[in-house]
């Protein structure tokens, strides 16, 4: 397998700033898309909200923004935030396999658009500031070879309870 960058592993994220993340997001998405494996990256902000990226070995990339669907009684997004995601053309969440707002691309140009929309979501919807802290975690998964991308993501979805009382879905 050709690895284009170092993976942190699920439990060992890298601390950085939102400005550094957004400034390097296109490079991260591109490296993930062209990797030979199936990779996940999660950028978790200090307010427990997140964006995540799934890139499968076929070059399909799915970018996600947290939704209110699977976070218990917590509210991650206001109705105005959700309207902004619709305006950015994110697909609406559904219980399985897409519990978050999501976009998909399968070529380099589409991934640049996806990256641009994720950056806008980070600043305009999640209301992050460039100097805010963020932890970025990257790791590889080995999905069943007969599963499609959405099914593989559903089967590899992580439920994080250690950081949020409501157990937000990632």
mmCIF file of N, CA and C in Angstrom, residues 84-155:
data_model
loop_
_atom_site.group_PDB
_atom_site.id
_atom_site.type_symbol
_atom_site.label_atom_id
_atom_site.label_comp_id
_atom_site.label_asym_id
_atom_site.label_seq_id
_atom_site.Cartn_x
_atom_site.Cartn_y
_atom_site.Cartn_z
ATOM 1 N N UNK A 84 -27.840 26.813 6.163
ATOM 2 C CA UNK A 84 -26.570 27.156 5.525
ATOM 3 C C UNK A 84 -25.943 25.918 4.875
ATOM 4 N N UNK A 85 -26.040 24.767 5.526
ATOM 5 C CA UNK A 85 -25.511 23.541 4.925
ATOM 6 C C UNK A 85 -26.298 23.164 3.672
ATOM 7 N N UNK A 86 -27.606 23.344 3.716
ATOM 8 C CA UNK A 86 -28.409 23.116 2.503
ATOM 9 C C UNK A 86 -27.965 24.057 1.396
ATOM 10 N N UNK A 87 -27.693 25.312 1.747
ATOM 11 C CA UNK A 87 -27.225 26.288 0.777
ATOM 12 C C UNK A 87 -25.868 25.927 0.178
ATOM 13 N N UNK A 88 -25.050 25.213 0.952
ATOM 14 C CA UNK A 88 -23.767 24.729 0.451
ATOM 15 C C UNK A 88 -23.910 23.407 -0.307
ATOM 16 N N UNK A 89 -25.151 22.950 -0.450
ATOM 17 C CA UNK A 89 -25.505 21.737 -1.202
ATOM 18 C C UNK A 89 -25.060 20.439 -0.536
ATOM 19 N N UNK A 90 -24.933 20.454 0.805
ATOM 20 C CA UNK A 90 -24.706 19.206 1.514
ATOM 21 C C UNK A 90 -25.973 18.372 1.455
ATOM 22 N N UNK A 91 -25.824 17.063 1.402
ATOM 23 C CA UNK A 91 -26.958 16.146 1.465
ATOM 24 C C UNK A 91 -27.425 16.055 2.906
ATOM 25 N N UNK A 92 -28.733 15.968 3.079
ATOM 26 C CA UNK A 92 -29.289 15.905 4.434
ATOM 27 C C UNK A 92 -28.973 14.571 5.094
ATOM 28 N N UNK A 93 -28.838 14.580 6.423
ATOM 29 C CA UNK A 93 -28.548 13.338 7.139
ATOM 30 C C UNK A 93 -29.744 12.391 7.139
ATOM 31 N N UNK A 94 -29.440 11.110 7.303
ATOM 32 C CA UNK A 94 -30.459 10.076 7.465
ATOM 33 C C UNK A 94 -29.892 9.052 8.457
ATOM 34 N N UNK A 95 -30.761 8.322 9.145
ATOM 35 C CA UNK A 95 -30.265 7.445 10.220
ATOM 36 C C UNK A 95 -29.163 6.474 9.804
ATOM 37 N N UNK A 96 -29.284 5.843 8.684
ATOM 38 C CA UNK A 96 -28.249 4.907 8.243
ATOM 39 C C UNK A 96 -28.251 4.925 6.748
ATOM 40 N N UNK A 97 -27.173 5.109 6.102
ATOM 41 C CA UNK A 97 -25.805 5.114 6.597
ATOM 42 C C UNK A 97 -25.211 6.504 6.760
ATOM 43 N N UNK A 98 -26.011 7.558 6.601
ATOM 44 C CA UNK A 98 -25.472 8.926 6.587
ATOM 45 C C UNK A 98 -26.087 9.791 7.680
ATOM 46 N N UNK A 99 -25.681 9.611 8.939
ATOM 47 C CA UNK A 99 -26.287 10.384 10.020
ATOM 48 C C UNK A 99 -25.774 11.827 10.105
ATOM 49 N N UNK A 100 -24.846 12.193 9.235
ATOM 50 C CA UNK A 100 -24.322 13.556 9.205
ATOM 51 C C UNK A 100 -24.652 14.209 7.866
ATOM 52 N N UNK A 101 -24.496 15.518 7.797
ATOM 53 C CA UNK A 101 -24.585 16.231 6.533
ATOM 54 C C UNK A 101 -23.395 15.782 5.702
ATOM 55 N N UNK A 102 -23.569 15.519 4.391
ATOM 56 C CA UNK A 102 -22.478 14.934 3.637
ATOM 57 C C UNK A 102 -22.451 15.377 2.179
ATOM 58 N N UNK A 103 -21.229 15.317 1.632
ATOM 59 C CA UNK A 103 -20.956 15.557 0.214
ATOM 60 C C UNK A 103 -20.052 14.441 -0.278
ATOM 61 N N UNK A 104 -20.145 14.131 -1.562
ATOM 62 C CA UNK A 104 -19.320 13.075 -2.135
ATOM 63 C C UNK A 104 -18.643 13.574 -3.405
ATOM 64 N N UNK A 105 -17.421 13.112 -3.626
ATOM 65 C CA UNK A 105 -16.723 13.400 -4.882
ATOM 66 C C UNK A 105 -15.943 12.162 -5.301
ATOM 67 N N UNK A 106 -15.653 12.084 -6.592
ATOM 68 C CA UNK A 106 -14.869 10.950 -7.079
ATOM 69 C C UNK A 106 -13.829 11.353 -8.123
ATOM 70 N N UNK A 107 -13.578 12.664 -8.231
ATOM 71 C CA UNK A 107 -12.495 13.128 -9.096
ATOM 72 C C UNK A 107 -11.836 14.335 -8.435
ATOM 73 N N UNK A 108 -10.674 14.730 -8.958
ATOM 74 C CA UNK A 108 -9.918 15.801 -8.315
ATOM 75 C C UNK A 108 -10.680 17.121 -8.274
ATOM 76 N N UNK A 109 -11.357 17.484 -9.354
ATOM 77 C CA UNK A 109 -12.102 18.743 -9.376
ATOM 78 C C UNK A 109 -13.242 18.717 -8.356
ATOM 79 N N UNK A 110 -13.966 17.618 -8.303
ATOM 80 C CA UNK A 110 -15.045 17.489 -7.327
ATOM 81 C C UNK A 110 -14.537 17.548 -5.902
ATOM 82 N N UNK A 111 -13.353 17.001 -5.668
ATOM 83 C CA UNK A 111 -12.780 17.031 -4.320
ATOM 84 C C UNK A 111 -12.331 18.434 -3.928
ATOM 85 N N UNK A 112 -11.933 19.239 -4.900
ATOM 86 C CA UNK A 112 -11.629 20.647 -4.591
ATOM 87 C C UNK A 112 -12.900 21.386 -4.177
ATOM 88 N N UNK A 113 -14.007 21.094 -4.846
ATOM 89 C CA UNK A 113 -15.292 21.700 -4.481
ATOM 90 C C UNK A 113 -15.708 21.219 -3.093
ATOM 91 N N UNK A 114 -15.594 19.918 -2.843
ATOM 92 C CA UNK A 114 -15.931 19.364 -1.530
ATOM 93 C C UNK A 114 -15.100 20.033 -0.444
ATOM 94 N N UNK A 115 -13.811 20.168 -0.670
ATOM 95 C CA UNK A 115 -12.916 20.792 0.309
ATOM 96 C C UNK A 115 -13.330 22.239 0.573
ATOM 97 N N UNK A 116 -13.617 22.978 -0.480
ATOM 98 C CA UNK A 116 -14.050 24.369 -0.336
ATOM 99 C C UNK A 116 -15.320 24.472 0.505
ATOM 100 N N UNK A 117 -16.253 23.568 0.275
ATOM 101 C CA UNK A 117 -17.504 23.589 1.030
ATOM 102 C C UNK A 117 -17.299 23.164 2.480
ATOM 103 N N UNK A 118 -16.368 22.237 2.728
ATOM 104 C CA UNK A 118 -16.056 21.880 4.113
ATOM 105 C C UNK A 118 -15.449 23.062 4.854
ATOM 106 N N UNK A 119 -14.556 23.788 4.187
ATOM 107 C CA UNK A 119 -13.944 24.971 4.808
ATOM 108 C C UNK A 119 -15.028 26.008 5.126
ATOM 109 N N UNK A 120 -15.935 26.252 4.194
ATOM 110 C CA UNK A 120 -17.030 27.194 4.454
ATOM 111 C C UNK A 120 -17.884 26.718 5.622
ATOM 112 N N UNK A 121 -18.153 25.420 5.683
ATOM 113 C CA UNK A 121 -18.956 24.882 6.791
ATOM 114 C C UNK A 121 -18.242 25.073 8.125
ATOM 115 N N UNK A 122 -16.934 24.870 8.142
ATOM 116 C CA UNK A 122 -16.163 25.036 9.388
ATOM 117 C C UNK A 122 -16.298 26.464 9.908
ATOM 118 N N UNK A 123 -16.172 27.438 9.014
ATOM 119 C CA UNK A 123 -16.216 28.840 9.446
ATOM 120 C C UNK A 123 -17.639 29.395 9.550
ATOM 121 N N UNK A 124 -18.490 29.119 8.574
ATOM 122 C CA UNK A 124 -19.799 29.764 8.505
ATOM 123 C C UNK A 124 -20.901 29.006 9.236
ATOM 124 N N UNK A 125 -20.752 27.698 9.379
ATOM 125 C CA UNK A 125 -21.793 26.891 10.026
ATOM 126 C C UNK A 125 -21.379 26.489 11.440
ATOM 127 N N UNK A 126 -20.150 26.002 11.585
ATOM 128 C CA UNK A 126 -19.668 25.602 12.908
ATOM 129 C C UNK A 126 -19.062 26.769 13.671
ATOM 130 N N UNK A 127 -18.939 27.905 13.000
ATOM 131 C CA UNK A 127 -18.508 29.167 13.615
ATOM 132 C C UNK A 127 -17.153 29.069 14.310
ATOM 133 N N UNK A 128 -16.230 28.353 13.686
ATOM 134 C CA UNK A 128 -14.878 28.233 14.214
ATOM 135 C C UNK A 128 -14.059 29.456 13.799
ATOM 136 N N UNK A 129 -13.068 29.785 14.592
ATOM 137 C CA UNK A 129 -12.142 30.890 14.322
ATOM 138 C C UNK A 129 -10.774 30.304 13.979
ATOM 139 N N UNK A 130 -9.978 30.985 13.155
ATOM 140 C CA UNK A 130 -8.678 30.439 12.726
ATOM 141 C C UNK A 130 -7.755 30.046 13.878
ATOM 142 N N UNK A 131 -7.801 30.730 14.998
ATOM 143 C CA UNK A 131 -6.902 30.418 16.121
ATOM 144 C C UNK A 131 -7.460 29.369 17.077
ATOM 145 N N UNK A 132 -8.682 28.904 16.845
ATOM 146 C CA UNK A 132 -9.251 27.858 17.696
ATOM 147 C C UNK A 132 -8.442 26.573 17.554
ATOM 148 N N UNK A 133 -8.448 25.784 18.622
ATOM 149 C CA UNK A 133 -7.779 24.484 18.600
ATOM 150 C C UNK A 133 -8.668 23.432 17.939
ATOM 151 N N UNK A 134 -8.029 22.465 17.332
ATOM 152 C CA UNK A 134 -8.716 21.324 16.732
ATOM 153 C C UNK A 134 -7.775 20.134 16.816
ATOM 154 N N UNK A 135 -8.336 18.951 16.994
ATOM 155 C CA UNK A 135 -7.554 17.721 17.000
ATOM 156 C C UNK A 135 -7.930 16.939 15.752
ATOM 157 N N UNK A 136 -6.926 16.581 14.969
ATOM 158 C CA UNK A 136 -7.149 15.835 13.730
ATOM 159 C C UNK A 136 -6.614 14.423 13.927
ATOM 160 N N UNK A 137 -7.469 13.460 13.676
ATOM 161 C CA UNK A 137 -7.135 12.050 13.821
ATOM 162 C C UNK A 137 -7.304 11.375 12.472
ATOM 163 N N UNK A 138 -6.344 10.558 12.082
ATOM 164 C CA UNK A 138 -6.419 9.836 10.810
ATOM 165 C C UNK A 138 -6.078 8.369 11.041
ATOM 166 N N UNK A 139 -6.841 7.481 10.405
ATOM 167 C CA UNK A 139 -6.538 6.067 10.518
ATOM 168 C C UNK A 139 -7.108 5.316 9.322
ATOM 169 N N UNK A 140 -6.666 4.083 9.177
ATOM 170 C CA UNK A 140 -7.111 3.233 8.074
ATOM 171 C C UNK A 140 -8.108 2.205 8.579
ATOM 172 N N UNK A 141 -9.080 1.896 7.743
ATOM 173 C CA UNK A 141 -10.039 0.827 8.030
ATOM 174 C C UNK A 141 -9.959 -0.181 6.893
ATOM 175 N N UNK A 142 -10.473 -1.362 7.160
ATOM 176 C CA UNK A 142 -10.460 -2.421 6.154
ATOM 177 C C UNK A 142 -11.892 -2.893 5.935
ATOM 178 N N UNK A 143 -12.646 -2.174 5.082
ATOM 179 C CA UNK A 143 -14.044 -2.547 4.878
ATOM 180 C C UNK A 143 -14.171 -3.864 4.115
ATOM 181 N N UNK A 144 -15.299 -4.505 4.286
ATOM 182 C CA UNK A 144 -15.581 -5.745 3.570
ATOM 183 C C UNK A 144 -15.540 -5.457 2.069
ATOM 184 N N UNK A 145 -14.874 -6.292 1.286
ATOM 185 C CA UNK A 145 -14.703 -5.992 -0.134
ATOM 186 C C UNK A 145 -16.004 -5.933 -0.936
ATOM 187 N N UNK A 146 -17.067 -6.558 -0.445
ATOM 188 C CA UNK A 146 -18.338 -6.551 -1.178
ATOM 189 C C UNK A 146 -19.257 -5.402 -0.796
ATOM 190 N N UNK A 147 -18.857 -4.575 0.175
ATOM 191 C CA UNK A 147 -19.734 -3.489 0.608
ATOM 192 C C UNK A 147 -19.479 -2.249 -0.237
ATOM 193 N N UNK A 148 -20.560 -1.493 -0.501
ATOM 194 C CA UNK A 148 -20.372 -0.222 -1.196
ATOM 195 C C UNK A 148 -19.913 0.826 -0.188
ATOM 196 N N UNK A 149 -19.563 2.015 -0.654
ATOM 197 C CA UNK A 149 -19.001 3.044 0.213
ATOM 198 C C UNK A 149 -19.892 3.438 1.370
ATOM 199 N N UNK A 150 -21.197 3.602 1.099
ATOM 200 C CA UNK A 150 -22.108 4.019 2.170
ATOM 201 C C UNK A 150 -22.251 2.906 3.211
ATOM 202 N N UNK A 151 -22.370 1.671 2.760
ATOM 203 C CA UNK A 151 -22.486 0.545 3.686
ATOM 204 C C UNK A 151 -21.196 0.376 4.496
ATOM 205 N N UNK A 152 -20.053 0.524 3.840
ATOM 206 C CA UNK A 152 -18.776 0.403 4.544
ATOM 207 C C UNK A 152 -18.638 1.481 5.607
ATOM 208 N N UNK A 153 -19.063 2.709 5.284
ATOM 209 C CA UNK A 153 -18.995 3.787 6.276
ATOM 210 C C UNK A 153 -19.910 3.489 7.446
ATOM 211 N N UNK A 154 -21.109 2.985 7.173
ATOM 212 C CA UNK A 154 -22.048 2.668 8.248
ATOM 213 C C UNK A 154 -21.463 1.594 9.165
ATOM 214 N N UNK A 155 -20.828 0.596 8.577
ATOM 215 C CA UNK A 155 -20.261 -0.496 9.369
ATOM 216 C C UNK A 155 -19.017 -0.087 10.144
#
